[in-house]
Short mmCIF file of C-alpha atoms and ligand atoms in Angstrom, two decimals:
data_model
loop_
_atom_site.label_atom_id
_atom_site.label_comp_id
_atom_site.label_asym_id
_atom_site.label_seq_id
_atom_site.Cartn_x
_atom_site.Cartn_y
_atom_site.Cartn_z
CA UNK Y 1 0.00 0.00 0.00
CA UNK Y 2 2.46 2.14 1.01
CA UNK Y 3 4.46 1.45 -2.24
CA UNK Y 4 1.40 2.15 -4.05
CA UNK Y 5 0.77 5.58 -2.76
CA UNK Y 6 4.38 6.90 -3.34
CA UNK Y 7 4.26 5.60 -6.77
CA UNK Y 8 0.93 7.43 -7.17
CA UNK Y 9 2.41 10.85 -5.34
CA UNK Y 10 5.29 10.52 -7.36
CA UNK Y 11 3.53 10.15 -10.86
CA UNK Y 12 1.33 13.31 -9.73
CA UNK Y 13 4.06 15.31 -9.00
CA UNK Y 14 6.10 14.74 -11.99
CA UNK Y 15 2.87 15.63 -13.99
CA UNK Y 16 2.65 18.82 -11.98
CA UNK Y 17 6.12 19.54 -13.12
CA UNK Y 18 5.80 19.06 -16.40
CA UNK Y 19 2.68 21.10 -16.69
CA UNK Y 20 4.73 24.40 -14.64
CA UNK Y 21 6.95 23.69 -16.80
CA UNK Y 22 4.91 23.65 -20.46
CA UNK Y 23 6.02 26.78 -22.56
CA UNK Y 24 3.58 28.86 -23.37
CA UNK Y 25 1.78 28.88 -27.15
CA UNK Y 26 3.42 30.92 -29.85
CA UNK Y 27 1.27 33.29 -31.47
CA UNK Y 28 3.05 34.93 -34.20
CA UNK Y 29 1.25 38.07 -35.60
CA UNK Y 30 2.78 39.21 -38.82
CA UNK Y 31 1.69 42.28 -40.53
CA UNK Y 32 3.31 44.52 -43.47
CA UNK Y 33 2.85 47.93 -41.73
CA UNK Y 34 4.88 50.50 -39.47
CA UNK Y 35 4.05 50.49 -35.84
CA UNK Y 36 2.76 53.44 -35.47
CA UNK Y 37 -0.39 52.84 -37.68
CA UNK Y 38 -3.65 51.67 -36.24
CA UNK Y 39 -2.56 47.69 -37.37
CA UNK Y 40 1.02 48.16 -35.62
CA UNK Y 41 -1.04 49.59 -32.33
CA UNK Y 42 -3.35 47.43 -32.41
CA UNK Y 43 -1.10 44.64 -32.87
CA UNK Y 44 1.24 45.69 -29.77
CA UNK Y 45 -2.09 46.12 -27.68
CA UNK Y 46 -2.88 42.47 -28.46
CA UNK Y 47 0.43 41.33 -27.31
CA UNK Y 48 0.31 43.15 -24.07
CA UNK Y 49 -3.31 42.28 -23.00
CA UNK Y 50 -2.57 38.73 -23.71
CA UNK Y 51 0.45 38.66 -21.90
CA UNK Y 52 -0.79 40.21 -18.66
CA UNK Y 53 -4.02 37.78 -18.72
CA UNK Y 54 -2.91 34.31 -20.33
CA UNK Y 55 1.08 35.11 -20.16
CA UNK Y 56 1.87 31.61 -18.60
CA UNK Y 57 -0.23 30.09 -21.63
CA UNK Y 58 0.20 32.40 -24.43
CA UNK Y 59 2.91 34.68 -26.08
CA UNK Y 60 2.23 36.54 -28.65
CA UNK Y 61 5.05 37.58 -31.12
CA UNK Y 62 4.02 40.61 -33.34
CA UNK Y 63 6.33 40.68 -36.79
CA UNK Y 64 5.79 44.25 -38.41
CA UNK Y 65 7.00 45.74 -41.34
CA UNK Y 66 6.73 42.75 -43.87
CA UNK Y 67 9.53 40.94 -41.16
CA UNK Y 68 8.16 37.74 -41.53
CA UNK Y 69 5.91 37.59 -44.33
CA UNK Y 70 4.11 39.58 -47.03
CA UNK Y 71 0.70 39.91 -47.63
CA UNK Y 72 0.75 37.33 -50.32
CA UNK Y 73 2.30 34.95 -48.35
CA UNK Y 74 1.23 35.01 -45.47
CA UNK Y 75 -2.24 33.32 -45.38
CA UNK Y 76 -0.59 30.54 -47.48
CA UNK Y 77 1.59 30.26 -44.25
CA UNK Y 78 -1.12 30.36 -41.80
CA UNK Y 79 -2.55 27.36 -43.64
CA UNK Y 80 0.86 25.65 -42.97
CA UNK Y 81 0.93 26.66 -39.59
CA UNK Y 82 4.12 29.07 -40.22
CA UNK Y 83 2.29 31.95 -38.33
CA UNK Y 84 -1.12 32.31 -36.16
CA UNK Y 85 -2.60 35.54 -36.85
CA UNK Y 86 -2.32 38.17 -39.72
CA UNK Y 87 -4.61 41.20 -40.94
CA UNK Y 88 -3.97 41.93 -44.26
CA UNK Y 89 -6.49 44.16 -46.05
CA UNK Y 90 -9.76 43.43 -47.26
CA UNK Y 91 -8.17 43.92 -50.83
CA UNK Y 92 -5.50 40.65 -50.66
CA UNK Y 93 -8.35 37.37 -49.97
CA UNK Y 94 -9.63 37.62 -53.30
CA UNK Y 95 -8.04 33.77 -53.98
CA UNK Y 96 -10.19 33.10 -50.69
CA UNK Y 97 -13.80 34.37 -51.52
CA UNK Y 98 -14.90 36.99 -54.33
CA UNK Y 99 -17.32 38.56 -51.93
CA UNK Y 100 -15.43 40.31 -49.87
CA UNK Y 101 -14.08 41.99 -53.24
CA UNK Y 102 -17.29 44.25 -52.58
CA UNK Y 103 -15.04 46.73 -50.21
CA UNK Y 104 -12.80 47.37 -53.44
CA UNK Y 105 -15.54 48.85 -54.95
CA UNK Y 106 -14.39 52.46 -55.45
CA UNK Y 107 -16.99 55.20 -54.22
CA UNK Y 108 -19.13 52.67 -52.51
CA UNK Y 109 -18.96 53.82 -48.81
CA UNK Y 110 -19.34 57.52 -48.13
CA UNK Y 111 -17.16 57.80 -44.88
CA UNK Y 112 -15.83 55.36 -41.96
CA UNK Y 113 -18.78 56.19 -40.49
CA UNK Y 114 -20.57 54.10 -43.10
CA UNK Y 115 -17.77 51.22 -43.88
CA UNK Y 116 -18.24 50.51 -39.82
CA UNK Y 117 -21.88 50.66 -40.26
CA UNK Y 118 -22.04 47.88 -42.89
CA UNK Y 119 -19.15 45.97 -41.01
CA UNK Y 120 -21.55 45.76 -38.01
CA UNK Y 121 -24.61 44.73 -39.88
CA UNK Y 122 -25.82 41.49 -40.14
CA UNK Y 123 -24.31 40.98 -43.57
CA UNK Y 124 -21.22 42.30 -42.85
CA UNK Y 125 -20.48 40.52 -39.92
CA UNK Y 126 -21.86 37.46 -42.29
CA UNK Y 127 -18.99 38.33 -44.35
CA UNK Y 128 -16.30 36.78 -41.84
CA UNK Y 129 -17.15 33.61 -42.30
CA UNK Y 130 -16.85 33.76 -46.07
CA UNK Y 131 -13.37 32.11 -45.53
CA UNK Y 132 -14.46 29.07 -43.09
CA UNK Y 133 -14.73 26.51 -46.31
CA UNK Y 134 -10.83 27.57 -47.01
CA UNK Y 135 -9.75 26.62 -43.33
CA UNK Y 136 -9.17 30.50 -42.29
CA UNK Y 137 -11.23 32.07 -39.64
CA UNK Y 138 -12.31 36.01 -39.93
CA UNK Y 139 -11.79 36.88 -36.32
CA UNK Y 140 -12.93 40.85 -36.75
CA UNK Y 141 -12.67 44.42 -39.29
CA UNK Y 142 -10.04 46.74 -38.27
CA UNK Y 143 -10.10 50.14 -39.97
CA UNK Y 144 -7.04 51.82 -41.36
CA UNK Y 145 -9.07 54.56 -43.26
CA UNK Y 146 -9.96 56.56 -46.79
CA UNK Y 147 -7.57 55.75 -49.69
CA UNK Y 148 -6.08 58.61 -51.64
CA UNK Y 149 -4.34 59.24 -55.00
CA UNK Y 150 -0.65 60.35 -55.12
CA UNK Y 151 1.30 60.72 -58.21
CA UNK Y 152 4.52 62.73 -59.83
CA UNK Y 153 2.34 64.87 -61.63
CA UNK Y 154 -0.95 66.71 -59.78
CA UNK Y 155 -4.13 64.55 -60.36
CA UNK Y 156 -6.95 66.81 -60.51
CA UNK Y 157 -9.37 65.00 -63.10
CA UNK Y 158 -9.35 61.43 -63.99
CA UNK Y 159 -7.72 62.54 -67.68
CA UNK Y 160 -4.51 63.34 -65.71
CA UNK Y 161 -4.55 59.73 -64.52
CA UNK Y 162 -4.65 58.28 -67.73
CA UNK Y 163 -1.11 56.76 -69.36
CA UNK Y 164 0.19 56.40 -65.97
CA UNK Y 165 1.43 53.75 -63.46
CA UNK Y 166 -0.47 52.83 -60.31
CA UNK Y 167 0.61 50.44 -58.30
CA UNK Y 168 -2.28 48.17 -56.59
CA UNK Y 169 -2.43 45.52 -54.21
CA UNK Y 170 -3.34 42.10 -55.59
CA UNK Y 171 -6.99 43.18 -56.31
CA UNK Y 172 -8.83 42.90 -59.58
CA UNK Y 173 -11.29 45.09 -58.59
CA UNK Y 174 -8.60 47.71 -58.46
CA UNK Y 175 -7.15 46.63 -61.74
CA UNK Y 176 -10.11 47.31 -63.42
CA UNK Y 177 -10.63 50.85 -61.07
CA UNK Y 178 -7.36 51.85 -62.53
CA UNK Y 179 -8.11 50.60 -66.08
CA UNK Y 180 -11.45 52.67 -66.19
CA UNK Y 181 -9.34 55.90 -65.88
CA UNK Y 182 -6.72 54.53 -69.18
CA UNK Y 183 -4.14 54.33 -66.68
CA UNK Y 184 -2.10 51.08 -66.49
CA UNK Y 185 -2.23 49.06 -62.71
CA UNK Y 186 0.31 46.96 -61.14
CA UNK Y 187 -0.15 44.46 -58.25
CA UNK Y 188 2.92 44.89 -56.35
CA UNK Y 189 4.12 44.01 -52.65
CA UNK Y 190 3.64 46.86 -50.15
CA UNK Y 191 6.82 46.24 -49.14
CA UNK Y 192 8.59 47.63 -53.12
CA UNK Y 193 6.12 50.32 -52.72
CA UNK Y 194 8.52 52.95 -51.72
CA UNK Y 195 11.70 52.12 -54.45
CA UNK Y 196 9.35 51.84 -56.94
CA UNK Y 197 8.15 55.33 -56.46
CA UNK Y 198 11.68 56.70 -55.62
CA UNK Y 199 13.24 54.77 -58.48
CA UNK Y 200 10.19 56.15 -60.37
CA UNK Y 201 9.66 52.83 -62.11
CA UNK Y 202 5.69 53.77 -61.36
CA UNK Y 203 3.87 56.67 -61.35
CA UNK Y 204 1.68 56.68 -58.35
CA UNK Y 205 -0.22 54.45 -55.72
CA UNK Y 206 -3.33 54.30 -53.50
CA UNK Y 207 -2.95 54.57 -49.89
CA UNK Y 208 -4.87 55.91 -46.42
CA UNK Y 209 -2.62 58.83 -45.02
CA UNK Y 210 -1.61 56.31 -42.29
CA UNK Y 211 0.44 54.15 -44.88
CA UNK Y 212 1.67 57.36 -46.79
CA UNK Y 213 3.18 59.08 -43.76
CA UNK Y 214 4.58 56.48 -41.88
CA UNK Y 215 6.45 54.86 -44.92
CA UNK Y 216 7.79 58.12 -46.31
CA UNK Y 217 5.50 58.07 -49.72
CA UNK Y 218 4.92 61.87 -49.46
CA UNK Y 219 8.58 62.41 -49.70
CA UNK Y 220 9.15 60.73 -53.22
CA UNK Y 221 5.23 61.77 -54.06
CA UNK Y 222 4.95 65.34 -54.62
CA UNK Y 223 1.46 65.38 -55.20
CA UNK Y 224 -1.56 63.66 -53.24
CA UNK Y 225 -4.98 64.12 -54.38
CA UNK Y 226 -7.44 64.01 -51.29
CA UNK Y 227 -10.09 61.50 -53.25
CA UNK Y 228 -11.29 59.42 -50.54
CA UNK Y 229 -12.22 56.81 -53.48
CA UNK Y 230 -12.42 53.68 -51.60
CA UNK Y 231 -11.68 52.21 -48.29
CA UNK Y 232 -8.45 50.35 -46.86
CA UNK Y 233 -9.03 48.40 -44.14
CA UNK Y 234 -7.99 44.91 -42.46
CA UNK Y 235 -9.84 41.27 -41.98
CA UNK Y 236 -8.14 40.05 -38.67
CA UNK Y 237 -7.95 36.60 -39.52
CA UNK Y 238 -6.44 32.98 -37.91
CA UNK Y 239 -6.89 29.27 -39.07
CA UNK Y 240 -9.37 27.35 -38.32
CA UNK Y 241 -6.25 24.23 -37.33
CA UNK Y 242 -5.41 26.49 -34.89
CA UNK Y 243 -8.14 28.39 -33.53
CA UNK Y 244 -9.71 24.86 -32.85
CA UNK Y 245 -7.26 23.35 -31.24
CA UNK Y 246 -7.21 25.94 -28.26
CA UNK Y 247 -9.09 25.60 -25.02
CA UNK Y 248 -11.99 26.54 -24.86
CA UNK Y 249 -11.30 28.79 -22.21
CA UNK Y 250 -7.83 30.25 -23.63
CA UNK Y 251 -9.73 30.62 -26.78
CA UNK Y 252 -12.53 32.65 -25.02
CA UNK Y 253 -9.84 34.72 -23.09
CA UNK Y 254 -7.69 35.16 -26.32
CA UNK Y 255 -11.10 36.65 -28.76
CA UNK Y 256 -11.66 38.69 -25.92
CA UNK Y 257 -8.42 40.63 -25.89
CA UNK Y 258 -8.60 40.59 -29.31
CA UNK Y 259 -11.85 42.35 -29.65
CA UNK Y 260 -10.55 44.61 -27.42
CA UNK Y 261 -7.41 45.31 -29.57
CA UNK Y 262 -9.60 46.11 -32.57
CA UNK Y 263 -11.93 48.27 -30.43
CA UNK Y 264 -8.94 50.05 -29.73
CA UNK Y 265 -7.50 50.09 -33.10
CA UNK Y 266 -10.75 51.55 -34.87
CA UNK Y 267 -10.74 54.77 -32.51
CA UNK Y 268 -7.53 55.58 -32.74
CA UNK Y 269 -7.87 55.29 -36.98
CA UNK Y 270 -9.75 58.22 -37.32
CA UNK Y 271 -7.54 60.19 -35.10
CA UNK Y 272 -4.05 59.04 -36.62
CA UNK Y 273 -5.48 59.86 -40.50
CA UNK Y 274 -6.44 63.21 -39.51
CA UNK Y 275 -2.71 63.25 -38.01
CA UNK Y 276 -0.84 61.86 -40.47
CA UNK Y 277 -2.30 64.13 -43.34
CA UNK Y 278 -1.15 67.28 -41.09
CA UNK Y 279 2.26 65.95 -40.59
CA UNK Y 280 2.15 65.29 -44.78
CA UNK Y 281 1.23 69.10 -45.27
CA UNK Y 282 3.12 70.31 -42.60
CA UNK Y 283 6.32 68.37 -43.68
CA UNK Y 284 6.33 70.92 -46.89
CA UNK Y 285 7.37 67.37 -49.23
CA UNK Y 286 4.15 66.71 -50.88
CA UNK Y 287 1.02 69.44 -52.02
CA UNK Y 288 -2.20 67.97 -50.85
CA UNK Y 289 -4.89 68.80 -53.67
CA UNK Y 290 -8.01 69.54 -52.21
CA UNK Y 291 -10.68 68.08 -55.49
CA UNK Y 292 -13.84 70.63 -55.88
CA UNK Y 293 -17.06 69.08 -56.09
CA UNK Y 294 -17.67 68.74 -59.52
CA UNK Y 295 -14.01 67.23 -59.96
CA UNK Y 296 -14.86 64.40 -57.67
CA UNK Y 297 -18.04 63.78 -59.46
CA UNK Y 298 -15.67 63.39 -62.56
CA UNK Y 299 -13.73 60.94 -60.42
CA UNK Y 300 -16.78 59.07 -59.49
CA UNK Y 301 -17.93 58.92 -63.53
CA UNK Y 302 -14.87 57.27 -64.61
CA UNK Y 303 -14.57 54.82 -61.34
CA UNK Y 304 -18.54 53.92 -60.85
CA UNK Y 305 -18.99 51.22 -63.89
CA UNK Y 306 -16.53 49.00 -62.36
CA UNK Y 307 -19.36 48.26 -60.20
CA UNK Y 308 -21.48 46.32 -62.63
CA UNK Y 309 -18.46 44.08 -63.90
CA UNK Y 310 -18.49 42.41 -60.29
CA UNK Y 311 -22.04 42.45 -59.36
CA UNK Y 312 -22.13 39.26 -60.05
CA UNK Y 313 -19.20 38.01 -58.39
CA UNK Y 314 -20.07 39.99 -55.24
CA UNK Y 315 -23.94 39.96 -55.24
CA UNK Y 316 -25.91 42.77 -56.15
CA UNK Y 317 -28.11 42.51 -52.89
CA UNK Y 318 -24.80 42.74 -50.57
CA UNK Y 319 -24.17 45.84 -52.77
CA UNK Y 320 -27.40 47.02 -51.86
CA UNK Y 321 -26.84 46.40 -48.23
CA UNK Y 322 -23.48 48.28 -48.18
CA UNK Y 323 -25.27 51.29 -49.46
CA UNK Y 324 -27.85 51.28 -46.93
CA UNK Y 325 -24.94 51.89 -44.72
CA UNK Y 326 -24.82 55.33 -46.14
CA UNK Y 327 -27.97 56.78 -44.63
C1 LMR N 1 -1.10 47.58 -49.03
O1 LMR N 1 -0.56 46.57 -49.50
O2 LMR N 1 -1.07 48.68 -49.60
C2 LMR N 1 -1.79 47.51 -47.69
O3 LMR N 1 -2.52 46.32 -47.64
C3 LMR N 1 -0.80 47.56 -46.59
C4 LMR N 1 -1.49 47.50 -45.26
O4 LMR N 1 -1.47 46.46 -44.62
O5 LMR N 1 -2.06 48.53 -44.88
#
């Protein structure tokens, strides 16, 4: 008996050591932007919650700055269990689902105001699980803001567009925004972004003042057209392999911070555009061109038909539902 019960205590305490002893999960969180944009904060602010509430059972590791992967690797790693958690922009799942192509379509959302609106609605939030059947899981929407034009030359009408090099992310709802204006798109890695303006192997981009500012594009951009044509903002996204296999409880705690993260992230958005577009002006490198009204209706004229070539790919009802947002 005796022998028993030492054998027992002895077994139990070994399996207390090795659970003290179990490391902690690695979550790595890899993302192609600058710190100090809403994704980098938001990011960090994951990191920190998590490791104040689960640190003994999770660490998360955030990658910035294209560090670890790029956009158009990186969900092709998730599936392979080469990193946890990403958010790359609505723009880059189009191998994933077509619907989600619908917040590519340019002039389709008035402000954040509405893109939020339709993100909370029942369709929108139907929209994160349009990537469940490819074994990713849409975990939440974080904003990063308005898109805007920059270029070499001012852009004041969509004629002065026309010839010139754009380069888009891996969108071909984009492709075809840029080919409605004559202008010639290519999908290119946010990471080359910046020598291929400097080198001036393209003409111009799209980007939320965020992006511009804190990688430098105003300084090799000396123009920026304030268009607020479409919207750039994030699908916080996991695997399903791994979100599954989590405790339930660790899993709880984990969405939890996250939503918090994002909450976080989405007011800070508005405040760090309206910032970063000062700092542009104020840094005297690029001319911010204010559009007049009938100019942007010019804008929206040459954009607007690219609508109708994805209807059907997106659904002409969730089109209708995103512009219910706008009221
Ligand atoms: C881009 O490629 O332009 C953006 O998706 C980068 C980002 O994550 O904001």
């Amino acid at each position: 008996m005796r022998l028993l019960t030492a054998a027992v205590t002895s077994i139990a305490l070994a399996l207390g050591a090795q659970m003290a002893c179990a490391a902690p999960i690695e979550l790595k969180f890899a993302h192609v932007v600058a710190e100090n944009t809403p994704k980098g904060q938001m990011a960090l602010k994951f990191r920190d919650l998590v490791a104040e509430r689960l640190g003994d059972k999770v660490e998360v590791k955030v990658f910035p700055n294209s560090q670890l992967f790029g956009d158009n690797k990186v969900l092709e790693a998730m599936l392979l269990g080469d990193v946890q958690m990403a958010a790359p922009s609505l723009s880059k799942f189009q191998k994933y689902t077509k619907s989600l192509q619908i917040f590519d379509l340019p002039f389709l959302f008035e402000d954040m105001t509405a893109v939020d609106r339709f993100q909370q609605s029942a369709q929108g939030q139907e929209l994160l699980n349009s990537l469940r059947k490819r074994g990713l899981v849409g975990l939440g929407y974080l904003h990063n803001g308005m898109k805007q034009l920059s270029a070499n030359d001012p852009l004041r009408v969509p004629a002065d567009a026309a010839g010139k090099k754009f380069r888009i992310m891996t969108s071909d709802v984009l492709q075809s925004q840029f080919e409605a204006l004559d202008a010639v798109p290519l999908k290119k890695p946010f990471s080359e972004v910046f020598t291929l303006l400097q080198t001036k192997a393209i003409d111009g981009a799209e980007n939320p003042w965020s992006n511009i500012y804190s990688k430098k594009f105003h300084e090799v951009q000396p123009y920026i057209t304030e268009t607020n044509h479409g919207v750039l903002d994030y699908l916080v996204v996991t695997s399903a392999e791994f979100w599954n296999g989590l405790d339930e409880d660790v899993r709880a705690e984990l969405k939890k911070a996250l939503d918090e993260s994002i909450a976080y992230g989405n007011t800070i958005s508005g405040e760090q555009a309206a910032k970063d577009r000062q700092a542009i002006i104020d840094s005297g490198r690029s001319e911010v061109i204010e559009i007049t009204a009938e100019e942007r209706q010019q804008w929206v004229d040459a954009m607007k038909p690219v609508w109708k070539e994805f209807e059907g790919e997106i659904g002409a009802e969730l089109i209708d539902a995103a512009l219910q947002a706008n009221h």
